[in-house]
Tab-separated table of C-alpha atoms in Angstrom:
chain	number	residue	atom	x	y	z
A	110	MET	CA	-8.973	-1.903	-11.308
A	111	ARG	CA	-6.492	-2.156	-8.473
A	112	GLY	CA	-9.152	-3.142	-5.980
A	113	ALA	CA	-9.613	-6.377	-7.892
A	114	SER	CA	-5.948	-7.316	-7.686
A	115	CYS	CA	-4.488	-9.861	-5.281
A	116	ALA	CA	-1.077	-8.338	-5.697
A	117	ASN	CA	0.737	-6.381	-3.055
A	118	GLY	CA	2.947	-4.698	-5.553
A	119	SER	CA	3.792	-8.057	-7.200
A	120	ARG	CA	2.205	-10.261	-4.554
A	121	SER	CA	0.569	-12.661	-6.991
A	122	GLY	CA	3.760	-13.343	-8.913
A	123	ALA	CA	4.493	-12.939	-12.592
A	124	GLY	CA	1.472	-13.761	-14.682
A	125	SER	CA	-0.395	-15.258	-11.751
A	126	THR	CA	-4.029	-14.397	-11.148
A	127	ASP	CA	-4.731	-16.962	-8.441
A	128	CYS	CA	-4.268	-15.973	-4.787
A	129	ALA	CA	-4.332	-19.638	-3.805
A	130	SER	CA	-1.049	-20.275	-5.572
A	131	THR	CA	0.782	-17.494	-3.735
A	132	PHE	CA	1.289	-19.269	-0.411
A	133	GLN	CA	1.899	-22.858	0.625
A	134	GLN	CA	1.894	-23.182	4.413
A	135	PRO	CA	-0.045	-26.291	5.500
A	136	GLY	CA	0.602	-27.823	8.898
A	137	LEU	CA	-0.595	-28.448	12.421
A	138	ALA	CA	-0.324	-24.783	13.390
A	139	TRP	CA	-2.810	-23.772	10.723
A	140	ARG	CA	-5.232	-26.483	11.807
A	141	ALA	CA	-5.043	-25.070	15.317
A	142	VAL	CA	-5.813	-21.628	13.916
A	143	ALA	CA	-8.740	-23.106	11.991
A	144	SER	CA	-10.074	-24.710	15.180
A	145	VAL	CA	-9.943	-21.387	17.015
A	146	LEU	CA	-11.706	-19.652	14.131
A	147	ALA	CA	-14.404	-22.336	14.129
A	148	ILE	CA	-15.003	-21.905	17.861
A	149	ILE	CA	-15.152	-18.122	17.521
A	150	ALA	CA	-17.567	-18.392	14.587
A	151	VAL	CA	-19.909	-20.845	16.317
A	152	LEU	CA	-19.964	-18.874	19.569
A	153	GLY	CA	-20.448	-15.641	17.652
A	154	ILE	CA	-23.356	-17.022	15.650
A	155	VAL	CA	-25.047	-18.542	18.711
A	156	ASN	CA	-24.570	-15.538	21.008
A	157	ASN	CA	-25.502	-12.882	18.473
A	158	SER	CA	-28.455	-14.868	17.144
A	159	THR	CA	-29.690	-15.319	20.713
A	160	THR	CA	-29.448	-11.580	21.319
A	161	LEU	CA	-31.453	-10.826	18.169
A	162	TYR	CA	-34.042	-13.463	19.108
A	163	LEU	CA	-34.523	-12.017	22.595
A	164	VAL	CA	-34.900	-8.478	21.278
A	165	GLY	CA	-37.409	-9.676	18.693
A	166	ARG	CA	-39.267	-11.826	21.225
A	167	TYR	CA	-39.651	-9.285	24.028
A	168	SER	CA	-40.962	-5.848	23.141
A	169	GLN	CA	-39.649	-4.296	26.364
A	170	LEU	CA	-36.129	-4.864	25.051
A	171	ARG	CA	-36.784	-2.911	21.870
A	172	THR	CA	-35.783	0.446	23.321
A	173	PRO	CA	-34.087	3.093	21.160
A	174	PHE	CA	-30.767	2.559	22.924
A	175	ASN	CA	-30.942	-1.207	22.459
A	176	MET	CA	-31.372	-0.678	18.723
A	177	LEU	CA	-27.774	0.528	18.714
A	178	VAL	CA	-26.824	-2.735	20.411
A	179	VAL	CA	-28.801	-4.593	17.741
A	180	ASN	CA	-26.774	-2.866	15.025
A	181	LEU	CA	-23.574	-3.946	16.761
A	182	THR	CA	-24.935	-7.485	17.085
A	183	VAL	CA	-25.860	-7.646	13.398
A	184	SER	CA	-22.400	-6.540	12.285
A	185	ASP	CA	-20.707	-9.088	14.565
A	186	LEU	CA	-23.028	-11.843	13.331
A	187	LEU	CA	-22.331	-10.987	9.692
A	188	VAL	CA	-18.579	-11.254	10.297
A	189	CYS	CA	-19.086	-14.819	11.517
A	190	VAL	CA	-21.287	-15.704	8.540
A	191	LEU	CA	-19.731	-13.768	5.652
A	192	GLY	CA	-16.065	-13.548	6.624
A	193	THR	CA	-14.832	-16.199	9.034
A	194	PRO	CA	-15.719	-19.224	6.831
A	195	PHE	CA	-13.202	-18.007	4.229
A	196	SER	CA	-10.304	-17.763	6.669
A	197	PHE	CA	-11.389	-21.016	8.363
A	198	VAL	CA	-11.194	-23.057	5.157
A	199	SER	CA	-7.969	-21.344	4.090
A	200	SER	CA	-6.384	-22.039	7.481
A	201	LEU	CA	-7.205	-25.737	7.111
A	202	LYS	CA	-5.319	-25.766	3.812
A	203	GLY	CA	-2.556	-23.390	4.888
A	204	ARG	CA	-3.165	-21.075	1.926
A	205	TRP	CA	-5.838	-18.794	0.491
A	206	MET	CA	-8.420	-20.957	-1.294
A	207	PHE	CA	-10.865	-18.520	-2.877
A	208	GLY	CA	-8.963	-16.768	-5.624
A	209	ARG	CA	-8.706	-13.106	-6.455
A	210	ALA	CA	-12.412	-12.240	-6.231
A	211	GLY	CA	-12.758	-14.046	-2.904
A	212	CYS	CA	-9.731	-12.196	-1.553
A	213	VAL	CA	-11.203	-8.820	-2.482
A	214	TRP	CA	-14.577	-9.806	-1.002
A	215	TYR	CA	-13.017	-11.010	2.253
A	216	GLY	CA	-10.904	-7.886	2.644
A	217	PHE	CA	-13.849	-5.628	1.896
A	218	ILE	CA	-16.482	-7.303	4.068
A	219	ASN	CA	-14.214	-7.687	7.090
A	220	SER	CA	-13.078	-4.084	6.862
A	221	LEU	CA	-16.653	-2.864	6.421
A	222	LEU	CA	-18.093	-4.826	9.334
A	223	GLY	CA	-15.121	-4.034	11.557
A	224	ILE	CA	-15.628	-0.307	11.012
A	225	VAL	CA	-19.385	-0.683	11.554
A	226	SER	CA	-18.734	-2.336	14.934
A	227	LEU	CA	-16.196	0.256	16.078
A	228	THR	CA	-18.307	3.193	14.896
A	229	THR	CA	-21.387	1.755	16.608
A	230	LEU	CA	-19.405	1.456	19.849
A	231	THR	CA	-18.411	5.093	19.364
A	232	VAL	CA	-22.040	6.166	18.994
A	233	ILE	CA	-23.001	4.103	22.063
A	234	SER	CA	-20.277	5.726	24.166
A	235	TYR	CA	-21.334	9.197	23.022
A	236	GLU	CA	-24.987	8.506	23.831
A	237	ARG	CA	-24.142	7.191	27.315
A	238	HIS	CA	-22.221	10.381	27.951
A	239	GLN	CA	-25.187	12.445	26.740
A	240	MET	CA	-27.600	10.437	28.902
A	241	MET	CA	-25.610	11.364	31.983
A	242	LYS	CA	-25.576	15.059	31.056
A	243	ARG	CA	-29.211	15.220	29.948
A	244	PRO	CA	-31.580	16.969	32.408
A	245	PRO	CA	-34.427	14.811	33.776
A	246	ASN	CA	-37.045	16.785	31.823
A	247	ALA	CA	-35.100	16.721	28.541
A	248	PRO	CA	-36.410	14.696	25.569
A	249	LYS	CA	-35.315	11.086	25.712
A	250	LEU	CA	-33.462	9.184	23.018
A	251	SER	CA	-35.754	8.692	20.013
A	252	TYR	CA	-36.036	5.954	17.412
A	253	ARG	CA	-35.541	8.604	14.728
A	254	TRP	CA	-32.197	9.643	16.219
A	255	VAL	CA	-31.130	6.004	16.414
A	256	ALA	CA	-32.185	5.339	12.811
A	257	LEU	CA	-30.152	8.324	11.613
A	258	SER	CA	-27.207	7.170	13.726
A	259	VAL	CA	-27.313	3.663	12.257
A	260	LEU	CA	-27.537	5.122	8.743
A	261	PHE	CA	-24.530	7.321	9.498
A	262	VAL	CA	-22.565	4.318	10.813
A	263	TRP	CA	-23.053	2.304	7.620
A	264	VAL	CA	-22.465	5.200	5.230
A	265	TYR	CA	-19.335	6.242	7.146
A	266	SER	CA	-18.053	2.665	7.035
A	267	LEU	CA	-18.682	2.375	3.300
A	268	LEU	CA	-16.801	5.620	2.700
A	269	TRP	CA	-13.687	3.941	4.125
A	270	THR	CA	-14.050	0.524	2.508
A	271	VAL	CA	-15.200	1.297	-1.035
A	272	PRO	CA	-12.092	3.349	-2.078
A	273	PRO	CA	-9.799	0.263	-2.301
A	274	LEU	CA	-12.310	-1.166	-4.782
A	275	MET	CA	-12.009	1.998	-6.857
A	276	GLY	CA	-8.223	2.313	-6.953
A	277	TRP	CA	-7.221	4.094	-3.745
A	278	SER	CA	-5.048	1.284	-2.318
A	279	SER	CA	-6.321	-2.290	-2.786
A	280	TYR	CA	-7.380	-5.476	-1.033
A	281	GLY	CA	-4.960	-8.402	-1.173
A	282	PRO	CA	-3.533	-11.374	0.763
A	283	GLU	CA	-1.833	-10.738	4.083
A	284	SER	CA	1.703	-11.983	4.758
A	285	HIS	CA	0.604	-15.278	6.373
A	286	GLY	CA	-1.421	-16.125	3.274
A	287	VAL	CA	-4.714	-17.341	4.755
A	288	SER	CA	-6.677	-14.078	4.831
A	289	CYS	CA	-6.883	-10.809	2.950
A	290	SER	CA	-6.985	-7.165	3.923
A	291	VAL	CA	-5.907	-3.703	2.835
A	292	ASN	CA	-2.468	-3.463	1.236
A	293	TRP	CA	-0.582	-2.594	4.442
A	294	VAL	CA	2.999	-3.215	3.322
A	295	SER	CA	3.147	-1.169	0.120
A	296	ARG	CA	5.103	2.088	0.330
A	297	THR	CA	3.621	3.788	-2.727
A	298	ALA	CA	2.030	7.214	-2.260
A	299	ASN	CA	-1.344	5.771	-3.224
A	300	ASP	CA	-1.318	3.055	-0.562
A	301	THR	CA	0.422	5.099	2.131
A	302	SER	CA	-2.031	7.996	1.841
A	303	TYR	CA	-4.968	5.617	2.231
A	304	ILE	CA	-3.444	3.856	5.239
A	305	VAL	CA	-2.745	7.166	7.011
A	306	ALA	CA	-6.264	8.446	6.333
A	307	PHE	CA	-7.665	5.038	7.292
A	308	PHE	CA	-5.979	5.021	10.692
A	309	VAL	CA	-7.013	8.591	11.451
A	310	GLY	CA	-10.635	8.223	10.376
A	311	ARG	CA	-11.241	4.636	11.382
A	312	LEU	CA	-9.126	4.288	14.519
A	313	ALA	CA	-7.841	7.550	16.012
A	314	VAL	CA	-11.065	9.567	15.841
A	315	PRO	CA	-13.430	6.802	17.094
A	316	VAL	CA	-11.071	5.790	19.915
A	317	ALA	CA	-10.654	9.434	20.958
A	318	VAL	CA	-14.439	9.888	21.100
A	319	ILE	CA	-14.830	6.675	23.124
A	320	VAL	CA	-12.105	7.627	25.617
A	321	VAL	CA	-13.405	11.177	26.097
A	322	SER	CA	-17.030	10.025	26.381
A	323	TYR	CA	-16.371	7.336	28.984
A	324	THR	CA	-13.966	9.555	30.913
A	325	ARG	CA	-16.623	12.239	31.188
A	326	PHE	CA	-19.258	9.588	31.902
A	327	ALA	CA	-17.158	8.330	34.828
A	328	TYR	CA	-16.674	11.910	36.039
A	329	PHE	CA	-20.396	12.676	35.993
A	330	SER	CA	-21.196	9.328	37.638
A	331	THR	CA	-18.750	10.060	40.460
A	332	LEU	CA	-20.104	13.585	40.814
A	333	MET	CA	-23.712	12.394	41.028
A	334	SER	CA	-22.754	9.701	43.543
A	335	THR	CA	-20.950	12.279	45.703
A	336	LEU	CA	-23.903	14.671	45.601
A	337	THR	CA	-26.284	11.867	46.560
A	338	GLU	CA	-24.097	10.798	49.482
A	339	ASN	CA	-23.782	14.396	50.698
A	340	ALA	CA	-27.537	14.842	50.546
A	341	ALA	CA	-28.055	11.644	52.552
A	342	VAL	CA	-25.541	12.746	55.185
A	343	THR	CA	-27.288	16.106	55.495
A	344	ILE	CA	-30.670	14.455	56.030
A	345	LEU	CA	-29.281	12.014	58.585
A	346	SER	CA	-27.526	14.785	60.505
A	347	ARG	CA	-30.750	16.712	60.855
A	348	ASP	CA	-32.848	13.683	61.879
A	349	PRO	CA	-36.079	15.662	61.674
A	350	ALA	CA	-38.770	14.769	64.224
A	351	GLY	CA	-36.978	11.605	65.278
A	352	LEU	CA	-37.555	10.139	61.838
A	353	PHE	CA	-34.626	7.716	62.145
A	354	GLU	CA	-35.135	6.661	65.762
């Protein structure tokens, strides 16, 4: 199974099955990287855990829209817990320390949670755009819609991250040797086709939706603000019955 290989073409070397032996780059620079990763992980765990605590503690925060924020928070928290420790330890040593299986796991879980975060942001941007367009008497955002949206986010993310485990491209060590990801540098048809599809489905489409949604959101916000100001000017100009004297 290619997804279980550390090799990028021949990245693990002849007869080698250990990712940790592929790179040897210890030094002060990697310790600095490890320190930054540790700070990011600690802040991420504290901030995201605090957000989840507050939502769980105060029922008024458990609105349908905030459940989308909770999904984003969970994915960010899981990155700090399930992914960052691997790259932190490897950065301290200057080389990947968790073997082939750990490399595949790290590449998979970081890709999965990264797509979950970006797709959740896409759904949030779309819903904000819809909120601005929605008439006052229209049905509000429901928990059912949010639940289906969250389900879609995770299924969509799995559809992009499981294929490298099944043979369409693979997960392996990156060039610096302290983390793992999709096989970006290979030029085979198998890897290239996945990378092209990956960028279109994971990056281009979500970013396009976000840009269009927030552009239209800004347009509607400006329009509503202009209409409100015009209405206020009209009322002031009439000054009925000395109301503003």
